[in-house]
XYZ file of C-alpha atoms in Angstrom:
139
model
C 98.195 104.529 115.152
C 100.808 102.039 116.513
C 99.913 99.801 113.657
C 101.661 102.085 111.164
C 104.916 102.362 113.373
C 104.878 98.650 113.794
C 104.415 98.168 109.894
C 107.248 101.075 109.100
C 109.705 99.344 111.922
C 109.179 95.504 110.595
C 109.843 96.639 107.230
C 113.301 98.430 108.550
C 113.965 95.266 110.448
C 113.190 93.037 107.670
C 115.044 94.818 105.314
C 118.145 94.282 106.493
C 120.880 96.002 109.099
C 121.571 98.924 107.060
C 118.034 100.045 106.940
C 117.527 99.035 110.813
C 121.295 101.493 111.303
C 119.399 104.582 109.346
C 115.939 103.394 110.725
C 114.261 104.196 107.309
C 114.218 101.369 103.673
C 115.668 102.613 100.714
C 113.620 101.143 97.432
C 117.039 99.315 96.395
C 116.204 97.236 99.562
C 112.400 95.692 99.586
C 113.711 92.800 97.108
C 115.396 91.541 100.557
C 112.406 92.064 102.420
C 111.366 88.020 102.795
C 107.777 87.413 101.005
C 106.843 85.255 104.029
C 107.219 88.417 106.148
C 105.862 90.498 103.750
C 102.471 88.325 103.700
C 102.172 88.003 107.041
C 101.928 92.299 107.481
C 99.716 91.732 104.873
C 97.229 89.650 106.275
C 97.298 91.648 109.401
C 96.342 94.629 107.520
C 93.585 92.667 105.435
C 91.827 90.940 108.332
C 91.757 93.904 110.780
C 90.761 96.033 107.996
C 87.847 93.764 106.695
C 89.941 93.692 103.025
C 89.716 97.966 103.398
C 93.787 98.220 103.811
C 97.062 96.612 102.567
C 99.513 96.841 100.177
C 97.900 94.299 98.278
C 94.736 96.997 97.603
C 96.865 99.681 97.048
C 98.406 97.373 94.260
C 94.855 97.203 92.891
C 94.446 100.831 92.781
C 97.483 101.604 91.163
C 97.067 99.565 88.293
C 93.323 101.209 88.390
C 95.199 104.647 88.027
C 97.399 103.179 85.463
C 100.393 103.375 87.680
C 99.808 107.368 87.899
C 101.324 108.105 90.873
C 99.294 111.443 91.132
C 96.571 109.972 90.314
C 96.935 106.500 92.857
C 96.802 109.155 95.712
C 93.855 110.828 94.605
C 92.329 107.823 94.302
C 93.104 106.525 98.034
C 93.020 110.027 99.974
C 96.274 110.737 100.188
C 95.898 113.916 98.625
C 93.302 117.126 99.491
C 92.265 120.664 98.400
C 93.724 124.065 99.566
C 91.109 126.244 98.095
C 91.744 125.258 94.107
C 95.395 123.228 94.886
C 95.882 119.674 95.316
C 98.332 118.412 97.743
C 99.658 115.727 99.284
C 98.173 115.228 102.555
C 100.661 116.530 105.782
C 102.241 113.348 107.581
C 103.993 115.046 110.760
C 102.283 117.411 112.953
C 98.999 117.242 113.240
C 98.078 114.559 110.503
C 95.428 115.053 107.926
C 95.125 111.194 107.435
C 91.804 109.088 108.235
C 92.462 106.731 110.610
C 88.959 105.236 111.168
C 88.575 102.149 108.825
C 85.339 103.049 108.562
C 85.290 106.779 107.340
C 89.261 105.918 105.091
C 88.885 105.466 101.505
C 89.732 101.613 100.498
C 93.817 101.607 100.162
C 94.492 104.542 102.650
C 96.683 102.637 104.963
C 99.251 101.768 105.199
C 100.927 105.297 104.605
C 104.661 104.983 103.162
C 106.512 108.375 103.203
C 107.086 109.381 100.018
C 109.750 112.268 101.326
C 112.505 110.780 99.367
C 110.468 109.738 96.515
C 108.019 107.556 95.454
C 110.025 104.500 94.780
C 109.566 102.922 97.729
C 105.718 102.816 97.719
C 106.421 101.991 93.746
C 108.898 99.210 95.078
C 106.380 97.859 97.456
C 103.552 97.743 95.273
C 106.010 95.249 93.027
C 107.396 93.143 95.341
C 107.446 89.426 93.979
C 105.119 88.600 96.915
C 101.974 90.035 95.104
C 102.487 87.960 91.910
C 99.525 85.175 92.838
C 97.519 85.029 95.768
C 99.560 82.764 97.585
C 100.185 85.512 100.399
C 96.542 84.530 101.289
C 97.299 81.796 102.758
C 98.130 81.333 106.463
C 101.430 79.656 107.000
């Protein structure tokens, strides 16, 4: 699972010092987060992934779900069932995520903590970078 703590730690680094002194983005800061950067995680997550994982899929799905946050993390496992009650899936202790590419539900990774709100996933998913397919393409 290094993957995700090199994702979460690029994205402090990239944007900006005050995010790398708190070690954690606020949504007010993405906008500095470079495109170029931005693409490049991208295309890391799409080619290891075979197109399963990225930010640019869970894009896709959350226009699919209408921008419904509730329903985006239905959609790409984030959530599951305690008897009759949806929740979000647990993130520390023992995680209840699925790691395997294989067995994860298209758009499962990257995970974004969503502890202080969902406007940094929300943020993410609108970054200027994702506005033509131009992240695609290898620098």
């Amino acid at each position: 699972m290094h993957f995700l703590q090199f994702t979460r730690d690029a994205l402090i680094v990239l944007a900006g010092s005050k995010a790398k002194g708190r070690d954690f983005v606020y949504f007010t800061e993405v906008k500095n987060i470079p495109s170029t950067d931005l693409a490049t995680i991208e295309r890391l997550w799409n080619k290891f992934s075979g197109g399963k994982f990225g930010y640019s899929v869970q894009k896709k799905k959350f226009k699919q779900c209408k921008e419904n946050f509730e329903a985006f993390c239905t959609k790409i496992g984030w959530t599951t069932k305690d008897g009759e009650v949806e929740r979000k899936k647990r993130w520390f202790g023992a995680s209840e995520f699925i790691y395997d590419v294989k067995k994860a539900p298209e758009g499962h990774l990257p995970l974004t903590s969503a502890l202080r709100g969902t406007s940094l996933i929300k943020e993410l998913l609108k970054h200027p970078v994702w506005d033509n397919d131009d992240w695609k393409k290898e620098p």
